[in-house]
Coordinates of C-alpha atoms in Angstrom, one line a residue:
Chain Y
M136 CA 8.4 29.2 18.0
N137 CA 9.7 31.6 14.8
R138 CA 7.1 33.9 16.8
P139 CA 9.2 37.3 16.6
I140 CA 10.8 38.8 20.1
G141 CA 9.2 42.0 20.9
F142 CA 10.8 44.7 22.1
L143 CA 9.5 48.1 23.2
D144 CA 11.4 51.8 23.9
S145 CA 10.7 55.2 24.0
G146 CA 13.4 56.1 21.6
V147 CA 16.0 54.2 19.9
G148 CA 17.4 53.4 23.5
G149 CA 16.0 49.8 22.9
L150 CA 18.2 48.9 19.8
T151 CA 21.5 49.1 22.5
V152 CA 19.5 45.3 23.7
V153 CA 18.6 44.8 20.4
K154 CA 21.8 44.5 19.1
E155 CA 22.8 41.8 21.8
A156 CA 20.0 39.7 20.9
M157 CA 21.6 39.9 17.1
R158 CA 24.5 38.8 18.5
Q159 CA 23.8 35.8 21.1
L160 CA 20.8 35.3 18.9
P161 CA 21.1 35.2 15.9
N162 CA 18.1 33.3 14.3
E163 CA 14.9 34.9 16.5
S164 CA 12.9 37.3 14.8
I165 CA 12.6 40.4 16.0
I166 CA 9.7 42.8 16.3
Y167 CA 10.6 46.4 17.7
I168 CA 8.8 49.6 19.2
G169 CA 10.2 53.3 20.2
D170 CA 8.4 55.2 20.9
N171 CA 10.3 58.4 19.6
A172 CA 6.9 61.3 18.9
R173 CA 6.1 61.3 22.6
C174 CA 10.6 60.4 24.4
P175 CA 11.8 61.4 26.5
Y176 CA 9.5 59.2 29.2
G177 CA 11.9 59.8 31.4
P178 CA 10.5 63.4 33.0
R179 CA 6.5 62.1 32.3
S180 CA 4.5 60.5 35.2
V181 CA 4.2 57.8 36.0
E182 CA 0.6 57.7 34.8
E183 CA 1.7 58.9 31.4
I184 CA 4.7 55.9 30.8
S185 CA 2.0 53.5 32.0
K186 CA -0.5 54.4 29.6
F187 CA 2.4 54.5 26.4
T188 CA 4.2 51.7 27.9
N189 CA 0.4 49.3 27.4
Q190 CA -0.1 51.6 24.1
M191 CA 3.0 49.3 22.8
V192 CA 2.0 46.1 24.6
D193 CA -1.0 46.4 22.7
F194 CA 0.4 47.1 19.5
L195 CA 3.3 44.1 20.1
L196 CA 0.7 41.9 21.2
T197 CA -1.5 42.4 17.4
K198 CA 1.5 41.1 15.8
D199 CA 2.1 37.8 18.0
I200 CA 5.1 38.0 19.8
K201 CA 6.3 35.2 22.3
L202 CA 7.9 37.0 24.2
L203 CA 8.6 40.5 26.4
V204 CA 10.5 42.4 26.1
I205 CA 10.7 46.0 27.8
A206 CA 14.7 47.3 26.9
C207 CA 13.8 50.1 28.6
N208 CA 14.4 51.3 32.1
T209 CA 11.9 53.9 33.1
A210 CA 8.9 51.8 31.8
T211 CA 10.1 48.5 33.5
A212 CA 10.8 50.9 36.8
V213 CA 7.3 51.8 36.4
C214 CA 5.2 49.3 35.1
L215 CA 6.8 45.9 34.6
D216 CA 5.2 44.4 37.9
E217 CA 1.2 44.8 35.9
I218 CA 2.4 44.3 32.6
K219 CA 3.4 40.3 33.6
A220 CA 0.5 40.0 35.5
R221 CA -1.9 40.9 32.2
V222 CA 0.0 39.7 29.6
E223 CA 0.3 35.7 29.3
I224 CA 4.0 35.3 27.0
P225 CA 6.7 36.1 29.8
V226 CA 8.1 39.3 29.7
I227 CA 11.4 40.8 30.7
G228 CA 12.6 44.1 32.2
V229 CA 16.0 45.0 31.2
I230 CA 16.5 46.3 35.4
Q231 CA 16.8 42.9 37.3
P232 CA 19.9 41.8 35.1
G233 CA 21.8 45.3 35.5
A234 CA 21.4 45.4 38.9
R235 CA 22.0 41.5 39.4
A236 CA 25.3 41.4 37.0
A237 CA 26.4 45.0 39.3
N238 CA 26.2 43.0 42.4
K239 CA 28.1 40.2 40.7
Y240 CA 30.9 42.6 39.5
T241 CA 31.1 44.7 42.5
E242 CA 34.5 44.1 44.6
N243 CA 34.2 47.2 47.4
G244 CA 30.4 46.8 47.5
K245 CA 29.8 51.0 46.3
I246 CA 27.6 51.3 42.9
G247 CA 26.0 53.2 40.9
V248 CA 23.0 53.6 39.2
L249 CA 22.5 56.8 36.4
G250 CA 19.2 56.7 34.8
T251 CA 16.5 59.0 33.7
E252 CA 14.4 60.5 36.1
G253 CA 11.1 58.6 36.9
T254 CA 13.6 55.4 36.9
I255 CA 16.1 56.4 39.9
K256 CA 12.7 58.0 41.6
S257 CA 11.3 55.4 41.2
G258 CA 13.9 53.6 43.4
M259 CA 13.4 50.1 42.2
Y260 CA 17.3 49.3 41.0
V261 CA 18.4 51.0 45.4
K262 CA 15.1 48.1 46.2
T263 CA 16.2 45.8 43.7
L264 CA 20.3 45.8 45.1
R265 CA 19.3 46.2 47.8
Q266 CA 17.7 42.8 47.9
K267 CA 19.9 40.7 46.4
N268 CA 23.0 42.3 48.8
K269 CA 21.8 44.5 51.6
T270 CA 25.7 45.9 53.3
L271 CA 26.0 47.6 48.8
K272 CA 26.2 51.2 48.6
I273 CA 24.2 52.8 46.7
T274 CA 24.4 56.0 44.8
S275 CA 21.5 56.7 42.9
L276 CA 22.4 59.8 39.8
A277 CA 19.9 60.8 37.3
C278 CA 21.0 62.6 33.8
P279 CA 17.7 64.3 32.6
P280 CA 19.9 65.5 29.6
F281 CA 21.5 62.1 27.8
V282 CA 18.2 60.5 26.3
P283 CA 17.9 63.9 24.7
L284 CA 21.6 64.1 23.8
V285 CA 21.1 60.0 22.3
E286 CA 17.4 61.2 20.2
S287 CA 19.6 63.6 18.1
Q288 CA 22.7 61.4 17.5
Q289 CA 25.2 63.5 19.9
Y290 CA 27.4 60.6 20.8
N291 CA 30.5 62.4 20.2
T292 CA 29.7 66.1 20.6
P293 CA 31.4 68.8 22.6
L294 CA 28.2 69.6 23.6
A295 CA 27.7 65.4 24.4
K296 CA 31.5 65.4 26.0
K297 CA 30.8 68.7 28.3
V298 CA 27.2 67.9 29.5
V299 CA 28.1 64.3 30.2
A300 CA 31.1 65.6 32.5
E301 CA 28.8 68.0 34.8
A302 CA 25.8 65.5 35.1
L303 CA 29.4 63.7 36.6
V304 CA 30.8 64.9 38.7
A305 CA 28.3 63.9 40.9
L306 CA 29.6 60.9 41.5
K307 CA 33.3 61.3 41.4
N308 CA 35.2 60.9 44.4
K309 CA 32.7 58.0 45.8
G310 CA 34.8 55.6 45.3
L311 CA 32.4 53.4 43.2
D312 CA 34.7 50.3 41.3
T313 CA 30.8 49.7 39.1
V314 CA 28.2 52.4 37.4
V315 CA 25.1 50.7 35.8
L316 CA 24.4 51.9 32.7
G317 CA 20.7 52.1 33.7
C318 CA 18.7 54.0 30.8
T319 CA 19.0 51.7 27.7
H320 CA 20.0 54.8 25.6
Y321 CA 23.0 55.4 27.8
P322 CA 25.2 53.2 26.5
L323 CA 25.6 55.2 22.5
L324 CA 27.1 57.8 25.2
R325 CA 30.0 54.4 26.9
D326 CA 32.9 55.7 25.5
L327 CA 32.4 59.9 27.1
I328 CA 31.3 58.0 30.1
Q329 CA 33.8 55.7 30.8
K330 CA 36.1 59.0 30.0
T331 CA 34.5 60.6 32.8
L332 CA 34.4 58.1 35.0
G333 CA 37.9 56.5 34.3
N334 CA 39.1 52.9 33.8
T335 CA 38.5 51.6 36.9
V336 CA 34.9 51.7 37.5
T337 CA 33.2 48.6 35.6
L338 CA 30.6 50.0 33.8
I339 CA 27.0 47.7 32.8
D340 CA 24.7 47.5 30.5
S341 CA 22.0 46.8 31.6
G342 CA 20.1 45.8 28.1
Q343 CA 23.4 43.3 27.6
E344 CA 23.0 41.8 30.1
T345 CA 19.0 41.3 29.7
I346 CA 19.7 39.3 26.9
S347 CA 21.1 35.8 28.4
D348 CA 17.6 35.6 30.7
V349 CA 15.9 36.3 27.0
S350 CA 18.1 33.5 26.3
I351 CA 17.4 31.4 29.5
L352 CA 13.6 32.4 29.5
L353 CA 13.9 30.5 25.0
D354 CA 14.8 27.3 26.9
Y355 CA 13.0 27.5 29.8
N356 CA 9.7 27.9 27.6
D357 CA 10.6 25.5 25.2
I358 CA 10.4 28.8 22.0
A359 CA 13.6 29.5 21.0
K360 CA 13.9 29.4 17.3
L361 CA 15.5 26.1 16.4
S362 CA 18.9 26.1 14.3
D363 CA 17.2 23.3 11.3
D364 CA 13.8 26.6 11.6
D365 CA 14.5 27.6 7.5
S366 CA 12.5 29.6 7.4
P367 CA 13.8 33.9 7.0
T368 CA 15.0 35.9 10.4
R369 CA 12.5 39.0 10.3
R370 CA 13.4 42.3 11.8
N371 CA 10.7 44.7 11.4
Y372 CA 11.5 48.1 13.1
Y373 CA 8.6 50.7 14.1
T374 CA 8.7 54.0 15.3
T375 CA 6.0 56.7 16.3
G376 CA 8.2 59.5 15.5
S377 CA 10.6 60.3 12.3
P378 CA 11.0 56.8 10.8
E379 CA 14.4 58.8 8.0
L380 CA 15.5 60.0 11.9
F381 CA 15.1 56.0 13.6
K382 CA 16.8 54.7 9.9
E383 CA 19.8 57.0 10.5
I384 CA 20.4 56.1 14.0
A385 CA 19.7 52.0 13.7
D386 CA 21.9 52.0 10.9
D387 CA 25.1 53.9 12.9
W388 CA 24.1 51.6 15.6
L389 CA 23.0 47.7 13.8
E390 CA 24.4 45.5 11.5
G391 CA 21.9 44.4 8.2
D392 CA 19.2 46.2 6.2
I393 CA 16.4 47.9 8.6
H394 CA 13.3 48.5 7.2
V395 CA 11.2 51.3 9.5
E396 CA 7.6 51.5 9.7
R397 CA 5.4 54.8 10.9
V398 CA 2.8 53.5 13.6
T399 CA 0.4 56.5 14.1
I400 CA -0.3 57.5 17.7
S401 CA -4.3 57.4 16.8
E402 CA -3.1 53.8 15.2
L403 CA -1.7 52.8 18.7
E404 CA -4.4 54.8 20.5
T405 CA -6.9 52.1 18.7
I406 CA -5.2 49.1 19.1
Q407 CA -6.1 49.9 23.2
A408 CA -9.2 50.8 22.7
N409 CA -10.1 47.2 20.8
M410 CA -8.0 45.5 23.1
K411 CA -10.2 46.5 26.2
R412 CA -13.2 45.7 24.3
G413 CA -11.9 42.4 23.8
Chain T
M266 CA 10.0 32.9 49.0
N267 CA 12.7 31.6 52.2
R268 CA 10.9 28.0 51.3
P269 CA 13.8 25.5 49.7
I270 CA 15.1 25.3 46.5
G271 CA 15.0 21.0 45.9
F272 CA 18.2 19.1 44.1
L273 CA 17.9 15.8 43.3
D274 CA 20.3 13.6 42.3
S275 CA 21.3 9.5 42.1
G276 CA 24.1 10.5 44.0
V277 CA 26.6 12.9 45.6
G278 CA 27.2 14.6 42.9
G279 CA 24.7 17.8 42.7
L280 CA 26.8 18.5 45.4
T281 CA 28.4 20.0 43.2
V282 CA 26.2 21.9 41.7
V283 CA 24.7 23.0 45.2
K284 CA 28.5 24.1 45.5
E285 CA 27.5 27.0 43.3
A286 CA 24.0 27.8 44.6
M287 CA 26.0 27.9 48.1
R288 CA 28.6 30.0 46.5
Q289 CA 26.3 32.3 43.9
L290 CA 23.1 32.5 46.2
P291 CA 24.5 32.7 50.1
N292 CA 20.6 33.7 51.0
E293 CA 18.3 30.0 50.3
S294 CA 17.6 27.2 52.5
I295 CA 18.6 24.3 49.7
I296 CA 17.3 20.7 50.7
Y297 CA 19.2 17.7 49.1
I298 CA 18.6 14.2 48.1
G299 CA 21.2 11.3 46.7
D300 CA 19.7 8.2 45.5
N301 CA 23.4 7.0 46.6
A302 CA 21.3 3.3 47.7
R303 CA 20.7 3.0 43.7
C304 CA 23.4 4.9 42.1
P305 CA 24.6 4.6 39.4
Y306 CA 21.9 5.2 37.3
G307 CA 23.7 5.8 34.1
P308 CA 23.6 2.2 32.9
R309 CA 19.9 1.6 34.4
S310 CA 16.7 1.6 32.2
V311 CA 14.9 4.7 31.1
E312 CA 12.3 2.8 33.3
E313 CA 13.6 2.7 36.1
I314 CA 16.1 6.2 36.2
S315 CA 12.6 7.2 35.4
K316 CA 10.9 5.6 38.3
F317 CA 13.5 6.6 41.3
T318 CA 13.0 11.0 39.7
N319 CA 10.2 11.0 40.8
Q320 CA 9.8 9.3 43.7
M321 CA 12.7 11.9 44.6
V322 CA 10.6 14.8 43.4
D323 CA 7.9 14.2 45.3
F324 CA 9.2 13.4 48.1
L325 CA 11.4 16.8 47.5
L326 CA 7.6 18.2 47.3
T327 CA 7.0 17.0 50.8
K328 CA 9.0 19.0 51.6
D329 CA 7.6 22.7 50.3
I330 CA 10.2 23.8 48.0
K331 CA 10.0 26.8 46.0
L332 CA 11.8 25.7 42.8
L333 CA 12.9 21.7 41.5
V334 CA 17.1 21.7 39.9
I335 CA 17.0 17.6 38.8
A336 CA 21.3 18.1 39.4
C337 CA 21.9 14.2 37.2
N338 CA 22.2 14.4 33.1
T339 CA 21.0 10.9 33.7
A340 CA 17.8 11.9 35.5
T341 CA 17.5 15.1 32.9
A342 CA 17.9 13.1 30.2
V343 CA 14.7 10.9 30.3
C344 CA 12.8 13.2 32.3
L345 CA 12.9 16.6 32.7
D346 CA 10.1 17.3 30.2
E347 CA 7.6 14.9 32.4
I348 CA 8.5 16.6 35.5
K349 CA 7.9 19.8 34.4
A350 CA 4.8 18.5 32.4
R351 CA 3.6 17.3 36.1
V352 CA 4.6 19.8 39.0
E353 CA 4.1 23.5 39.2
I354 CA 6.5 24.9 40.4
P355 CA 9.4 26.2 38.1
V356 CA 11.8 22.3 36.6
I357 CA 15.8 23.3 35.7
G358 CA 17.8 20.6 34.1
V359 CA 21.5 20.5 34.1
I360 CA 21.7 20.1 30.2
Q361 CA 20.8 23.4 28.6
P362 CA 22.3 25.5 30.5
G363 CA 25.8 22.9 29.6
A364 CA 24.8 23.4 25.9
R365 CA 24.4 27.4 25.9
A366 CA 27.5 28.2 27.7
A367 CA 29.6 25.1 25.5
N368 CA 27.7 26.8 22.1
K369 CA 28.7 30.3 23.8
Y370 CA 32.2 29.4 24.9
T371 CA 33.7 27.2 21.6
E372 CA 35.8 29.3 18.9
N373 CA 36.0 26.1 16.4
G374 CA 33.1 24.0 17.1
K375 CA 34.5 21.4 17.9
I376 CA 32.3 20.4 21.5
G377 CA 33.1 16.8 23.8
V378 CA 31.0 15.7 25.7
L379 CA 31.3 13.5 28.5
G380 CA 28.4 11.6 30.6
T381 CA 27.1 8.3 31.8
E382 CA 25.6 6.0 29.4
G383 CA 22.2 6.9 29.3
T384 CA 23.3 11.0 29.3
I385 CA 25.1 9.3 25.9
K386 CA 22.4 7.2 25.0
S387 CA 19.5 9.8 25.1
G388 CA 21.8 12.5 22.5
M389 CA 19.9 14.5 24.5
Y390 CA 23.3 17.1 23.8
V391 CA 23.4 16.8 21.2
K392 CA 20.4 17.0 19.9
T393 CA 20.2 20.3 22.5
L394 CA 24.2 22.0 20.7
R395 CA 22.2 21.0 16.9
Q396 CA 19.1 23.8 17.9
K397 CA 21.5 26.0 18.8
N398 CA 23.6 25.9 16.7
K399 CA 23.1 23.3 14.1
T400 CA 27.8 23.9 12.4
L401 CA 28.6 21.9 15.5
K402 CA 30.8 19.5 15.7
I403 CA 30.4 17.1 18.4
T404 CA 32.1 14.1 20.3
S405 CA 29.8 11.7 22.3
L406 CA 31.6 10.0 24.9
A407 CA 30.4 7.4 28.0
C408 CA 32.7 7.5 31.0
P409 CA 30.5 4.6 32.6
P410 CA 33.9 3.9 35.5
F411 CA 34.3 7.7 36.0
V412 CA 30.8 7.8 38.7
P413 CA 31.8 5.1 40.4
L414 CA 34.9 6.7 40.8
V415 CA 33.4 9.5 42.8
E416 CA 31.1 7.9 44.5
S417 CA 33.7 5.8 46.5
Q418 CA 35.8 8.7 46.3
Q419 CA 38.8 8.1 44.7
Y420 CA 39.0 11.1 42.9
N421 CA 43.0 11.0 42.9
T422 CA 44.1 8.4 43.2
P423 CA 46.9 6.2 41.1
L424 CA 43.5 4.2 39.9
A425 CA 41.3 7.2 39.5
K426 CA 44.5 9.4 36.7
K427 CA 45.2 5.1 34.8
V428 CA 40.9 5.5 34.9
V429 CA 40.2 8.8 33.5
A430 CA 43.7 8.8 30.5
E431 CA 42.8 5.3 29.4
A432 CA 38.5 7.1 28.4
L433 CA 40.1 10.0 27.3
V434 CA 42.1 8.7 24.9
A435 CA 38.6 8.4 22.3
L436 CA 39.1 12.5 22.8
K437 CA 42.2 13.0 22.0
N438 CA 43.6 14.4 18.0
K439 CA 40.1 15.9 17.9
G440 CA 41.0 19.3 18.4
L441 CA 38.4 19.6 21.2
D442 CA 38.3 22.7 21.7
T443 CA 35.4 22.4 24.5
V444 CA 34.4 19.8 26.9
V445 CA 31.5 20.1 28.9
L446 CA 31.6 17.7 32.3
G447 CA 28.2 16.5 31.5
C448 CA 27.2 14.8 34.8
T449 CA 27.9 16.1 37.8
H450 CA 29.3 13.8 39.5
Y451 CA 32.7 14.6 37.1
P452 CA 33.8 17.9 38.2
L453 CA 35.0 16.0 41.2
L454 CA 37.5 14.9 38.3
R455 CA 37.9 17.9 36.8
D456 CA 42.0 18.4 37.8
L457 CA 42.4 14.7 36.2
I458 CA 40.5 15.9 33.1
Q459 CA 42.2 18.8 32.1
K460 CA 45.0 16.8 33.0
T461 CA 44.2 14.5 30.9
L462 CA 43.1 16.8 27.6
G463 CA 45.8 19.5 28.2
N464 CA 45.1 23.5 28.7
T465 CA 44.1 24.2 25.6
V466 CA 40.6 21.9 26.8
T467 CA 38.1 24.6 28.1
L468 CA 35.4 22.8 30.6
I469 CA 32.3 23.2 30.7
D470 CA 30.7 22.5 34.1
S471 CA 27.1 21.6 33.2
G472 CA 25.8 21.9 37.4
Q473 CA 27.7 26.1 38.2
E474 CA 26.1 27.2 34.7
T475 CA 22.9 25.6 35.9
I476 CA 22.4 28.0 39.1
S477 CA 22.9 31.4 36.0
D478 CA 19.1 29.8 35.1
V479 CA 18.4 29.2 38.6
S480 CA 19.1 32.5 40.0
I481 CA 17.3 33.6 36.2
L482 CA 14.4 31.9 37.4
L483 CA 13.7 33.2 41.3
D484 CA 14.3 36.6 40.1
Y485 CA 11.6 36.2 37.0
N486 CA 9.6 34.3 39.4
D487 CA 9.6 36.5 41.4
I488 CA 10.5 34.2 44.6
A489 CA 14.4 35.0 45.3
K490 CA 14.4 34.9 49.0
L491 CA 15.5 38.6 49.9
S492 CA 18.5 39.9 51.6
D493 CA 16.5 41.6 54.8
D494 CA 14.9 37.9 55.0
D495 CA 15.7 37.0 58.0
S496 CA 14.7 33.6 59.0
P497 CA 17.2 31.0 59.2
T498 CA 18.7 29.5 56.1
R499 CA 18.3 26.0 56.4
R500 CA 20.6 22.9 54.3
N501 CA 19.2 19.8 54.8
Y502 CA 21.1 16.4 53.5
Y503 CA 18.8 12.6 52.7
T504 CA 20.6 9.8 51.3
T505 CA 19.2 6.8 50.6
G506 CA 22.4 5.3 51.2
S507 CA 25.4 5.7 54.1
P508 CA 24.5 8.8 55.8
E509 CA 28.4 9.3 57.2
L510 CA 29.3 8.3 52.9
F511 CA 28.5 10.6 52.1
K512 CA 29.1 12.9 54.5
E513 CA 32.3 12.7 54.7
I514 CA 31.7 13.5 50.9
A515 CA 30.4 16.5 51.7
D516 CA 32.4 17.5 53.7
D517 CA 35.3 17.6 51.4
W518 CA 33.3 19.4 48.9
L519 CA 31.5 22.4 50.5
E520 CA 31.5 24.9 53.4
G521 CA 29.8 24.6 56.9
D522 CA 28.3 22.2 58.9
I523 CA 26.3 19.7 57.7
H524 CA 23.7 17.6 58.4
V525 CA 22.3 14.2 57.0
E526 CA 19.3 12.3 57.3
R527 CA 18.8 8.6 56.0
V528 CA 15.3 7.9 54.2
T529 CA 14.5 4.6 52.9
I530 CA 13.7 3.2 49.3
S531 CA 10.7 2.4 51.4
E532 CA 10.2 5.6 52.2
L533 CA 10.2 6.9 48.7
E534 CA 8.2 3.9 47.3
T535 CA 4.9 4.6 50.3
I536 CA 5.2 8.9 50.1
Q537 CA 4.6 8.3 45.8
A538 CA 2.1 6.0 46.2
N539 CA 0.4 8.5 49.0
M540 CA 1.1 11.0 46.0
K541 CA -1.4 9.3 43.6
R542 CA -3.7 8.5 45.2
G543 CA -4.0 12.0 47.0

């Protein structure tokens, strides 16, 4: 039960999910991998997103994880079902929890969804929300410049303000009462997004909602780490990009001592090839 | 996906869980069985509770349910693990959701647990709460007269007031900020319990919390009924006791048209024997 929970993301966005895991499940060990070298995933083809995501899954499986969180909306949209089918541990994506929360919190049934091009093009939020409630009115908006802003630590610069304000013009006057931050990078821009949309809009952080699912599935599968288990809680971070840059953002966002290691893309490819061989 | 969700209880208490299911998952079909003829379960032996509960599980399995809710704390305490091990569909009890919520809402770490003798004697709440957080101070209290009060529809009579006030004296001056209604019958006495304990105490309705788990497991297992599935939503209630009495209480507690059928104990025994053979 002290095996770690694995998290993967295209970059640093999944750290917003890790932050919530550390708050709600402080006992649990965590292994995180961010594919910063190939970020952003949003504009990539389905084939690339699937290949890169599966490489990270294989990497995490070599670390003996007990549960996998696909802490990236784009990767969830493209390959959640495929990964659930091929691995034996529980796998959780970020789209269903976000959709469930939006359907729960909306009062007027008018919901906005912000995401990467890949996520929005997949139509997964619209499909998932409509499956829950077909009367919902949903406005989707791809925000391609947001992830590069976050990955370059521009959360509140004049450039960030301008980019966010311009992108969200399309959502004004739609009467939305609930907007899903359908990319785990976007909570880092939350203040700017809230200011632009106004205080009458409830923002849903899909990653935050995801940790409730994690907690329930740990209990349901009897794999939660128990409070009297005194084995150390480990938190390890890996990136295909620059560990220094990753650490800078992680230090900004998370409590505690952050240890980041580099894993190269060719290492990921070797692990994947070995897994396939069997 | 339009297969029903099965609910079982020693009597009418599980209807408090069904009520929440109807609110959060209005699309889902429901089959309910209450063992009113042999209620209360609280004072019974572990062997009897297990035998009776398993008979109801077998009955629900003949109705092709897709997910099973053990909407009875006593039955959850005694045989959740055994039932999870023997049936192939997802099985959810009411204790972990209640414990998770209590650990989430308490601020001073002083939690009370009310339950039947069987639930309290099993120590399951204390064990589950301590597994989550070993610093919690937990006071457990068996309340044997509560279930008979509810089953005889005495929610707010002078007798009910007296019985509840006397039972809860043991919890006064303990500084509890959170008390778990660790029996699905107790929400029917909620107003009386709240008045007796005072407004500074947060009451946790274990059944209400359980439906979040149901919703997440329906999504996780891809078995939620979709909103564009126009097949009718069925709700069927069975009791081993008097259908008229059951219907009176259900009409009081639930919206909509309630149809109750009798199933005899000897029918349950036959189903169980056939299952064992088959």
